[in-house]
Coordinates of C-alpha atoms in Angstrom, one line a residue:
M1 CA -27.5 22.0 6.1
I2 CA -24.4 22.3 3.2
E3 CA -24.8 26.2 3.9
K4 CA -24.5 25.2 7.8
I5 CA -21.4 22.9 6.7
N6 CA -19.7 26.2 4.9
R7 CA -20.4 28.3 7.7
A8 CA -19.0 26.0 10.5
N9 CA -15.5 26.4 12.0
P10 CA -13.1 24.8 9.9
A11 CA -10.9 23.6 12.8
K12 CA -13.7 22.0 14.3
I13 CA -14.6 19.9 11.7
G14 CA -11.0 18.8 11.3
I15 CA -11.0 17.8 15.2
Y16 CA -14.2 15.5 13.9
I17 CA -12.3 14.4 10.9
V18 CA -9.4 13.1 13.3
S19 CA -11.1 11.5 15.9
I20 CA -13.1 9.4 13.1
A21 CA -9.9 8.6 11.6
A22 CA -8.7 7.2 14.6
L23 CA -11.8 5.7 15.4
L24 CA -11.4 3.5 11.9
F25 CA -7.5 2.9 11.5
I26 CA -6.3 1.9 14.6
P27 CA -8.8 -0.6 16.1
F28 CA -7.4 -4.1 14.9
L29 CA -3.8 -3.6 13.1
G30 CA -2.5 -6.3 15.3
G31 CA -5.4 -8.6 14.2
V32 CA -3.3 -11.0 11.5
H33 CA -0.2 -11.8 10.7
L34 CA 2.2 -9.5 8.5
F35 CA 2.1 -10.3 5.0
D36 CA 4.7 -11.6 2.7
W37 CA 6.2 -9.7 0.8
D38 CA 5.9 -6.3 1.5
E39 CA 5.0 -6.0 5.1
I40 CA 7.0 -8.1 6.5
N41 CA 10.1 -7.0 4.3
F42 CA 9.7 -3.7 6.2
A43 CA 8.9 -4.7 9.8
E44 CA 12.0 -7.1 9.3
A45 CA 14.5 -4.2 8.8
A46 CA 13.1 -2.0 11.4
R47 CA 13.5 -5.3 13.9
E48 CA 17.2 -5.4 12.7
M49 CA 17.4 -1.4 13.6
I50 CA 16.8 -2.7 17.0
V51 CA 18.7 -5.6 17.2
T52 CA 21.9 -4.1 15.9
G53 CA 21.9 -0.3 17.1
D54 CA 22.6 0.2 13.5
Y55 CA 20.0 2.9 12.4
L56 CA 21.6 4.7 9.9
T57 CA 21.7 1.4 7.2
V58 CA 18.8 -0.6 6.3
H59 CA 19.6 -4.5 6.5
I60 CA 17.5 -8.0 5.7
N61 CA 19.1 -10.9 7.3
F62 CA 21.8 -8.6 9.0
Q63 CA 23.2 -7.6 5.3
P64 CA 22.6 -4.0 3.6
F65 CA 19.6 -4.1 2.0
W66 CA 20.0 -0.8 -0.7
E67 CA 16.1 -1.4 -2.2
K68 CA 14.6 1.3 0.2
P69 CA 15.9 4.5 2.1
P70 CA 15.4 4.3 6.1
L71 CA 12.4 7.5 6.9
F72 CA 9.3 5.0 6.9
I73 CA 11.6 2.1 8.7
W74 CA 12.6 5.1 11.6
M75 CA 8.6 5.3 12.0
Q76 CA 7.9 1.6 12.2
V77 CA 11.1 1.3 14.8
L78 CA 10.0 4.5 16.8
S79 CA 6.4 2.0 16.8
M80 CA 8.0 -0.5 18.1
K81 CA 9.7 1.2 20.8
L82 CA 6.7 1.9 21.8
F83 CA 4.1 -1.0 21.6
G84 CA 7.0 -4.1 21.0
I85 CA 7.7 -5.7 18.2
N86 CA 4.9 -6.8 16.5
E87 CA 2.1 -6.4 13.9
F88 CA 0.3 -3.4 15.3
A89 CA 3.6 -2.0 15.7
A90 CA 4.6 -2.3 12.1
R91 CA 1.0 -1.0 10.9
F92 CA 0.8 2.0 13.4
P93 CA 2.5 4.4 11.6
N94 CA 0.4 4.0 8.6
A95 CA -2.8 4.5 11.2
V96 CA -1.4 7.9 12.2
C97 CA -0.9 8.5 7.9
G98 CA -4.5 7.9 7.7
I99 CA -5.3 10.3 10.7
V100 CA -3.2 13.2 9.0
T101 CA -4.4 12.6 5.4
L102 CA -7.7 13.2 6.3
P103 CA -7.9 16.7 8.1
I104 CA -5.1 17.8 5.5
L105 CA -7.0 16.5 2.3
F106 CA -10.2 18.7 3.9
N107 CA -7.7 21.7 4.6
M108 CA -7.5 21.2 0.9
G109 CA -10.5 20.8 -0.1
R110 CA -11.9 23.8 1.5
K111 CA -8.9 26.3 0.0
I112 CA -9.9 24.8 -3.5
R113 CA -13.7 25.3 -2.7
D114 CA -15.3 25.6 0.4
N115 CA -15.9 23.3 3.7
F116 CA -18.1 21.2 1.8
F117 CA -16.1 20.2 -1.0
G118 CA -13.1 19.1 1.7
L119 CA -15.7 17.1 3.4
L120 CA -16.9 15.4 0.1
W121 CA -13.3 15.0 -0.6
V122 CA -12.7 13.3 2.9
I123 CA -15.9 11.0 2.3
A124 CA -14.5 10.0 -1.2
Y125 CA -10.8 8.9 0.0
A126 CA -11.8 7.4 3.4
G127 CA -15.4 5.6 1.3
S128 CA -13.4 4.1 -1.5
V129 CA -11.9 0.2 -1.3
L130 CA -7.8 0.5 -1.3
P131 CA -7.5 4.2 -0.4
F132 CA -9.0 3.0 3.1
F133 CA -7.9 -0.3 3.4
Y134 CA -3.7 1.0 2.9
F135 CA -3.9 3.2 6.3
K136 CA -4.6 -0.6 7.8
S137 CA -1.4 -2.2 6.5
G138 CA 2.3 -2.0 7.2
I139 CA 3.6 -1.2 3.8
I140 CA 5.8 1.8 2.8
D141 CA 3.0 3.8 0.3
P142 CA 1.0 5.7 2.5
W143 CA 3.6 8.0 3.7
F144 CA 5.4 7.7 0.6
N145 CA 2.3 9.0 -1.6
L146 CA 1.2 11.5 0.8
F147 CA 5.0 13.6 0.5
I148 CA 4.5 13.4 -2.9
F149 CA 1.6 14.7 -2.8
L150 CA 2.1 17.5 -0.5
G151 CA 5.4 18.4 -2.9
V152 CA 2.8 18.5 -5.5
W153 CA 0.2 21.0 -3.9
F154 CA 2.8 23.3 -2.8
L155 CA 4.4 23.4 -6.4
M156 CA 0.9 23.7 -7.4
L157 CA 0.3 27.1 -4.9
Y158 CA 4.0 28.2 -6.1
A159 CA 2.7 28.2 -9.5
F160 CA -0.6 29.4 -8.9
P161 CA -0.2 33.3 -10.6
E162 CA -2.3 34.8 -7.4
N163 CA -0.1 33.4 -4.9
Q164 CA 2.0 35.6 -2.8
H165 CA 3.9 33.2 -1.0
K166 CA 6.4 31.7 -3.6
L167 CA 9.4 31.1 -1.9
R168 CA 7.5 29.4 1.2
N169 CA 5.8 27.2 -0.8
I170 CA 9.0 26.3 -3.3
I171 CA 10.7 25.6 0.3
L172 CA 8.0 23.3 1.3
S173 CA 7.4 21.8 -2.1
A174 CA 11.0 20.5 -1.9
A175 CA 11.4 19.2 1.6
F176 CA 8.5 17.1 1.5
A177 CA 10.0 16.3 -2.0
G178 CA 13.3 15.4 -0.1
L179 CA 11.0 13.1 2.3
A180 CA 9.7 11.1 -0.6
V181 CA 13.0 10.9 -1.6
L182 CA 13.9 9.6 1.8
T183 CA 11.3 7.5 2.3
K184 CA 11.4 5.7 -0.9
G185 CA 14.1 6.7 -3.2
P186 CA 14.1 9.4 -6.3
V187 CA 11.4 8.2 -7.8
G188 CA 9.1 10.4 -5.2
F189 CA 11.1 13.5 -6.9
L190 CA 10.6 12.1 -10.5
L191 CA 6.6 12.0 -10.1
I192 CA 6.6 15.3 -8.5
A193 CA 9.2 17.0 -11.4
L194 CA 6.8 15.1 -14.6
T195 CA 4.1 16.4 -12.9
G196 CA 5.5 20.1 -12.8
G197 CA 6.8 19.6 -16.3
V198 CA 3.7 18.3 -18.0
F199 CA 1.7 21.4 -16.4
L200 CA 4.6 23.4 -18.0
L201 CA 3.8 22.1 -21.3
W202 CA -0.1 22.4 -20.6
V203 CA 0.3 26.1 -20.3
K204 CA 3.1 26.7 -22.5
F205 CA 5.9 27.3 -19.9
K206 CA 3.6 30.7 -18.8
V207 CA 4.7 30.7 -15.6
K208 CA 6.9 32.8 -13.5
V209 CA 10.0 31.4 -12.3
R210 CA 12.5 33.4 -10.0
G211 CA 15.7 32.0 -10.0
K212 CA 16.0 32.5 -6.3
D213 CA 13.4 30.3 -6.2
V214 CA 15.2 27.1 -8.3
I215 CA 18.0 27.8 -6.6
A216 CA 16.3 27.4 -3.2
Y217 CA 14.4 24.4 -4.1
F218 CA 17.3 22.2 -5.4
A219 CA 19.1 23.0 -2.3
V220 CA 16.2 22.2 -0.1
L221 CA 16.2 18.9 -1.9
A222 CA 19.3 18.1 -1.7
L223 CA 19.8 18.8 1.8
V224 CA 16.2 16.9 3.5
G225 CA 16.3 13.9 0.4
G226 CA 20.1 13.9 -0.3
S227 CA 20.5 13.5 4.0
W228 CA 20.9 10.1 4.4
F229 CA 22.7 9.3 1.0
I230 CA 25.5 11.7 2.1
L231 CA 25.7 10.5 5.8
Q232 CA 26.2 6.6 4.1
I233 CA 29.3 8.0 1.9
L234 CA 30.5 9.8 4.9
N235 CA 30.4 6.6 6.7
G236 CA 32.2 4.8 3.8
H237 CA 29.1 3.3 2.2
L238 CA 28.9 4.5 -1.3
D239 CA 28.6 1.0 -2.4
T240 CA 24.7 0.6 -0.6
V241 CA 24.1 3.8 -2.5
V242 CA 25.7 2.9 -5.9
E243 CA 23.4 -0.4 -5.4
F244 CA 20.2 1.4 -4.3
I245 CA 20.7 3.7 -7.5
V246 CA 20.8 0.2 -10.0
Y247 CA 18.3 -1.5 -8.2
Q248 CA 16.0 1.6 -8.8
V249 CA 17.1 1.6 -12.8
R250 CA 16.5 -1.8 -12.8
L251 CA 13.3 -1.9 -11.4
F252 CA 12.1 0.6 -14.3
R253 CA 13.3 -1.5 -16.9
T254 CA 12.7 -5.3 -15.4
Q255 CA 10.0 -7.2 -13.7
D256 CA 10.3 -8.4 -10.3
A257 CA 10.2 -11.8 -10.3
G258 CA 6.1 -12.9 -10.3
H259 CA 5.2 -9.3 -10.5
G260 CA 4.7 -8.6 -14.2
G261 CA 0.9 -8.1 -15.8
F262 CA 0.1 -6.4 -19.0
F263 CA -0.1 -2.7 -19.7
G264 CA -3.8 -1.9 -18.6
Y265 CA -2.5 -3.9 -15.4
H266 CA -3.7 -0.7 -13.4
F267 CA -6.4 0.8 -15.0
V268 CA -8.3 -2.4 -13.9
V269 CA -6.4 -1.8 -10.4
L270 CA -8.2 1.6 -10.0
L271 CA -11.2 1.1 -11.3
V272 CA -12.2 -1.9 -9.0
G273 CA -9.8 -0.6 -6.1
V274 CA -10.9 2.8 -5.2
F275 CA -14.5 1.8 -6.0
P276 CA -17.2 3.5 -6.0
S277 CA -14.8 7.0 -6.4
S278 CA -13.5 5.7 -9.7
I279 CA -16.7 5.6 -11.1
L280 CA -18.0 8.9 -9.7
A281 CA -14.8 10.4 -11.2
L282 CA -15.0 8.9 -14.6
K283 CA -17.8 12.1 -15.7
A284 CA -15.3 14.7 -14.0
F285 CA -12.5 14.4 -16.5
G286 CA -13.8 17.1 -18.7
K287 CA -14.0 21.2 -19.0
E288 CA -16.8 22.5 -16.4
P289 CA -18.1 25.7 -16.9
G290 CA -17.8 28.4 -14.0
N291 CA -16.4 31.7 -12.8
E292 CA -13.9 30.4 -10.0
T293 CA -10.2 30.5 -10.5
F294 CA -8.6 28.4 -8.1
Y295 CA -10.9 25.2 -8.7
P296 CA -9.9 25.1 -12.1
F297 CA -6.4 25.5 -11.8
A298 CA -6.1 22.7 -8.8
K299 CA -8.0 20.3 -11.4
K300 CA -5.7 20.6 -14.2
W301 CA -3.2 19.9 -11.9
M302 CA -4.5 16.9 -10.2
V303 CA -5.7 15.3 -13.7
I304 CA -2.3 16.1 -14.7
L305 CA -1.0 14.0 -11.9
F306 CA -3.4 10.9 -12.0
W307 CA -2.2 10.6 -15.6
V308 CA 1.5 11.0 -15.3
V309 CA 1.5 8.2 -12.4
L310 CA -0.6 5.7 -14.3
I311 CA 1.1 6.4 -17.8
L312 CA 4.4 5.6 -15.7
F313 CA 3.5 2.6 -13.9
S314 CA 2.0 1.4 -17.3
I315 CA 5.3 1.7 -18.8
V316 CA 7.4 -0.1 -15.7
K317 CA 7.9 -3.6 -16.3
T318 CA 7.5 -4.4 -12.5
K319 CA 3.2 -4.4 -11.5
I320 CA 2.1 -4.5 -8.4
V321 CA -1.0 -3.2 -6.8
H322 CA 0.4 0.1 -5.0
Y323 CA 2.6 1.3 -7.5
S324 CA -0.4 3.5 -9.0
S325 CA -1.7 4.2 -5.4
L326 CA -0.8 7.9 -5.6
T327 CA -3.7 8.5 -7.8
Y328 CA -5.9 7.8 -5.0
F329 CA -5.4 11.8 -4.6
P330 CA -6.6 12.8 -7.6
L331 CA -9.4 9.9 -8.3
T332 CA -11.1 11.0 -5.2
F333 CA -10.9 14.6 -5.5
L334 CA -12.5 14.2 -9.0
A335 CA -15.5 11.8 -7.4
A336 CA -16.0 15.1 -4.9
A337 CA -16.1 17.4 -7.8
F338 CA -18.7 15.2 -9.6
V339 CA -20.9 15.0 -6.7
Y340 CA -20.2 18.6 -6.2
R341 CA -21.2 19.6 -9.7
A342 CA -24.2 17.6 -9.5
H343 CA -25.6 19.3 -6.8
Q344 CA -25.3 22.5 -8.6
K345 CA -27.5 20.5 -11.3
T346 CA -24.3 22.0 -14.0
I347 CA -24.1 17.6 -14.2
R348 CA -26.1 15.0 -14.1
W349 CA -25.9 11.3 -12.9
S350 CA -25.8 9.1 -16.1
R351 CA -27.1 5.6 -16.3
W352 CA -24.4 4.0 -17.0
M353 CA -23.0 4.9 -14.1
S354 CA -25.3 3.5 -12.2
V355 CA -24.7 0.0 -14.2
L356 CA -21.3 0.1 -14.1
I357 CA -21.4 1.0 -9.9
I358 CA -23.9 -2.0 -9.8
V359 CA -21.6 -4.3 -11.9
L360 CA -18.5 -3.4 -9.8
S361 CA -20.7 -4.0 -6.8
V362 CA -21.0 -7.2 -8.1
L363 CA -18.0 -8.7 -9.0
L364 CA -16.8 -7.0 -5.3
A365 CA -19.3 -9.0 -3.2
L366 CA -19.5 -12.6 -4.6
P367 CA -16.3 -13.6 -4.0
V368 CA -17.0 -12.4 -0.1
M369 CA -19.7 -14.5 -0.2
L370 CA -18.3 -17.5 -1.9
L371 CA -15.5 -17.9 0.7
Q372 CA -17.0 -19.5 3.0
F373 CA -18.1 -22.5 0.7
I374 CA -14.7 -23.4 0.0
D375 CA -14.3 -25.4 2.8
K376 CA -17.6 -26.8 2.2
Y377 CA -16.6 -28.2 -1.4
K378 CA -12.8 -28.1 -0.8
H379 CA -12.6 -32.0 -1.1
E380 CA -15.0 -32.2 -4.0
I381 CA -12.4 -29.7 -5.7
I382 CA -9.5 -31.1 -5.1
S383 CA -11.2 -35.0 -5.6
R384 CA -12.3 -33.6 -9.5
D385 CA -8.4 -32.5 -10.5
L386 CA -9.9 -28.9 -10.9
I387 CA -6.6 -27.5 -9.8
H388 CA -3.4 -28.2 -11.1
D389 CA -1.0 -26.8 -8.6
P390 CA 0.0 -29.3 -6.2
F391 CA 1.1 -25.8 -4.1
A392 CA -2.3 -24.6 -4.2
V393 CA -4.1 -27.9 -3.6
E394 CA -2.4 -28.0 -0.2
N395 CA -3.2 -24.6 0.5
L396 CA -6.9 -25.7 -0.1
K397 CA -6.7 -28.2 2.6
A398 CA -6.0 -25.8 5.8
D399 CA -8.3 -26.4 8.9
V400 CA -10.2 -23.1 8.4
H401 CA -13.2 -22.5 10.9
W402 CA -16.3 -20.9 9.4
M403 CA -18.9 -20.1 11.5
G404 CA -21.7 -20.1 8.4
F405 CA -22.4 -16.6 8.3
E406 CA -19.6 -15.4 6.6
F407 CA -21.5 -14.2 3.2
L408 CA -23.6 -11.9 5.3
P409 CA -21.1 -8.7 4.7
G410 CA -21.4 -9.5 0.5
L411 CA -25.0 -9.9 0.5
L412 CA -25.9 -7.0 2.9
F413 CA -23.5 -4.6 0.2
L414 CA -25.7 -5.8 -2.4
L415 CA -29.0 -5.2 -0.8
A416 CA -27.6 -1.9 0.8
I417 CA -26.2 -1.4 -3.2
I418 CA -30.0 -2.2 -4.6
F419 CA -31.9 0.4 -1.9
I420 CA -29.5 3.0 -3.3
F421 CA -30.1 2.9 -6.7
T422 CA -34.3 2.2 -6.1
R423 CA -34.8 4.2 -3.0
I424 CA -32.8 7.6 -3.8
K425 CA -33.3 9.1 -7.1
K426 CA -30.7 10.5 -9.4
T427 CA -31.7 13.7 -8.4
A428 CA -30.3 13.7 -5.0
P429 CA -26.9 12.9 -6.0
V430 CA -25.1 14.3 -2.8
K431 CA -27.6 12.0 -0.9
R432 CA -26.8 9.3 -3.1
A433 CA -23.1 9.0 -3.1
L434 CA -23.1 10.0 0.9
F435 CA -24.7 6.3 1.1
L436 CA -22.7 4.3 -2.0
W437 CA -19.2 5.6 0.1
G438 CA -20.4 4.7 3.8
T439 CA -21.8 1.1 2.6
T440 CA -18.4 0.9 0.5
L441 CA -16.6 1.6 3.7
A442 CA -19.0 -0.5 6.1
F443 CA -18.5 -3.4 3.5
T444 CA -14.3 -2.9 3.3
L445 CA -14.6 -3.0 7.4
S446 CA -16.6 -6.2 7.3
V447 CA -14.0 -7.8 4.7
L448 CA -10.9 -6.6 6.8
L449 CA -12.0 -8.9 9.9
L450 CA -12.3 -11.9 7.7
V451 CA -8.7 -11.7 6.5
P452 CA -7.5 -13.7 9.3
R453 CA -9.5 -16.7 8.1
I454 CA -8.4 -16.2 4.9
E455 CA -4.9 -16.0 5.8
K456 CA -4.7 -19.6 6.9
Y457 CA -4.9 -20.8 3.2
S458 CA -1.9 -19.2 2.5
Q459 CA 0.8 -18.1 4.9
N460 CA -0.5 -19.1 8.1
A461 CA 1.3 -22.8 8.2
L462 CA 4.6 -20.8 7.1
I463 CA 4.7 -18.3 10.4
E464 CA 3.5 -20.5 12.7
F465 CA 6.6 -23.0 12.3
F466 CA 8.9 -19.7 12.0
K467 CA 7.1 -18.7 15.5
S468 CA 8.0 -22.1 17.2
K469 CA 11.6 -21.9 16.2
A470 CA 12.0 -18.1 17.4
G471 CA 14.4 -17.9 20.2
E472 CA 16.5 -20.9 19.7
D473 CA 19.6 -21.0 19.4
V474 CA 19.1 -22.8 15.8
Y475 CA 19.3 -21.8 11.7
I476 CA 16.3 -21.7 10.2
K477 CA 16.1 -21.4 6.0
N478 CA 13.7 -21.1 3.3
L479 CA 14.7 -22.9 0.4
Y480 CA 13.7 -22.1 -3.7
F481 CA 11.0 -19.4 -2.7
R482 CA 11.3 -16.0 -1.1
S483 CA 9.9 -14.6 2.4
Y484 CA 10.8 -12.3 4.9
A485 CA 8.7 -14.2 7.5
T486 CA 11.7 -16.5 8.1
Y487 CA 13.4 -13.6 10.0
F488 CA 10.9 -11.2 11.3
Y489 CA 9.0 -14.4 12.7
G490 CA 11.7 -16.5 13.6
E491 CA 13.3 -13.6 16.1
T492 CA 16.6 -14.4 14.2
Q493 CA 19.6 -13.2 15.4
P494 CA 23.1 -12.1 13.7
T495 CA 25.7 -14.4 12.9
D496 CA 29.6 -14.7 13.6
N497 CA 29.6 -17.3 11.1
P498 CA 29.6 -16.2 7.4
N499 CA 28.8 -20.0 6.0
F500 CA 25.5 -19.2 7.3
Y501 CA 24.6 -17.4 4.0
D502 CA 25.8 -20.5 2.1
D503 CA 22.8 -22.7 1.0
D504 CA 25.6 -25.2 0.0
W505 CA 27.2 -25.1 3.4
L506 CA 23.8 -25.5 5.5
L507 CA 22.6 -28.4 3.8
T508 CA 26.4 -30.3 3.1
G509 CA 28.7 -28.5 5.4
D510 CA 30.1 -29.4 8.7
I511 CA 27.4 -27.1 10.9
D512 CA 27.6 -25.9 13.9
K513 CA 24.1 -25.8 14.5
D514 CA 21.0 -27.5 13.8
V515 CA 19.2 -26.0 10.7
Y516 CA 15.8 -26.1 10.0
F517 CA 14.4 -26.0 6.3
V518 CA 11.4 -25.5 4.5
T519 CA 10.1 -25.2 1.0
K520 CA 6.8 -25.6 -0.9
I521 CA 5.9 -29.2 -1.6
H522 CA 6.3 -29.2 -5.5
R523 CA 9.9 -28.7 -4.7
A524 CA 10.7 -31.1 -1.9
E525 CA 11.6 -33.8 -4.6
Q526 CA 14.9 -31.2 -5.5
L527 CA 15.6 -32.4 -1.2
D528 CA 15.8 -36.1 -1.9
K529 CA 19.3 -36.3 -2.6
Y530 CA 20.5 -35.0 0.7
D531 CA 20.6 -37.8 3.1
D532 CA 20.8 -36.4 6.4
L533 CA 17.8 -34.0 5.9
E534 CA 15.6 -35.3 8.4
E535 CA 11.9 -34.4 7.1
T536 CA 9.6 -33.2 10.2
G537 CA 6.5 -32.4 8.8
R538 CA 4.3 -31.0 5.9
K539 CA 1.2 -28.5 5.9
N540 CA -0.7 -26.5 3.7
G541 CA 1.8 -27.2 0.9
F542 CA 4.9 -26.5 3.1
V543 CA 7.9 -29.0 3.9
F544 CA 9.7 -28.6 6.8
Y545 CA 13.1 -30.6 7.2
I546 CA 16.0 -30.5 10.1
R547 CA 19.2 -31.0 9.6
K548 CA 21.5 -31.9 13.0
A549 CA 24.9 -30.1 13.9
K550 CA 28.0 -31.7 12.6
N551 CA 30.1 -30.1 15.2
P552 CA 28.0 -28.3 17.5
K553 CA 29.5 -25.4 19.2
P554 CA 30.3 -26.1 23.5

């Protein structure tokens, strides 16, 4: 079978991969509201580009937003032009990224080894929890990571002694580095540069580097990556560029509110989030026997990239799950490498790997199995005062209808894991790994179908309130908490009254429109001092108010 795969036409395999990827990543993209903060943040920036017609400057709440460059937001704008301003359109660019990424991995894998290795890498990536899940999201990282990885890939090809296309590879590396910068900022180039720098140290600078290639690299990088910044400066927005740079520096030196964590945060995220590939990869970090040339060279770059990203974002004060998502590429590469070697009988499937996979399977399945019982026992949980956060208590009171069989994905997942390790011998590593990846993929898909119910315990009441005010000529404002849902789901429009951005004016001033306020229940007391605020309702931890216009416009 494996020999047949290696003899197959790579183009035909690529078509199959694209078709399956489309079936995996496109359906149900609009099945749940966008999530605060990141998903709604980017979608709102795209919506405001469409509303204002200003496609050069990124805005949030119709004010310049310097935290991100515009490339991904442009993708969302194009998608919204095609599908309308909605959740499906906001997430569609990442579905496209998934459809593009998997055949790219296959082609890389077959060049490194053969068709079989390329397929293993594709299945390892698609069959791991977070790598799959990210292509169903509306966050910026899938495209950002792909551009960085391609920048590293072509830099690796440039450094490979037997490569004959040095100028082409260095130009492509710079172009993708520039696209990464246009997607999320200079950290894209930084990660490529650090990976290349560590490689140079590893090989003691024994790489032939031509002066013209260095010049070409930085010229292309400046042309592609600096294009938006240059346009901003030419249009008189130097302050936006400066603020953008200041924010990037602050991100590395301090933690964003609510996004701190311990040093080993990303180690845990990768161990659990990239299950099961994270476990399979553990035995592939060491040296390997053999007479191959390109594979060990490529593996060296993969290991370097993994550690560069993991160590860098362990040092960074802000801890967010997707910051380490670039490691999904090398981690799934190493998982595929382990299975490939195990098939060749140059490495064995160890018992501790099976034990660790079973333990993590239980940790993943149990929360899913217990979800539906939240509604059954929530009154007892609340009455016993087991939760001391008043906002969380109110979240728990949400009216969520569970069918009664939502525990099945978790149970079936555990039963499948038991089957794999009792019925498939470790002497058949390929079969065992394929079943493991396939089972995890099915489990991840089933969990995604539960997300709309889970969302009702968190942000659903807030979003439904904002949607109810969409299209009304009013002001909408959330107080004492941060949310981008206010703008996206409230469909806010530009205002010609600069006082709108002053909370004190909205609360006490001579307002020209009705104002709807939202706050969280534990902050509601802070609004008691405002006599003309009228509470209109409470739901799931959120409190809603209206303040009538004092000087309404005719």
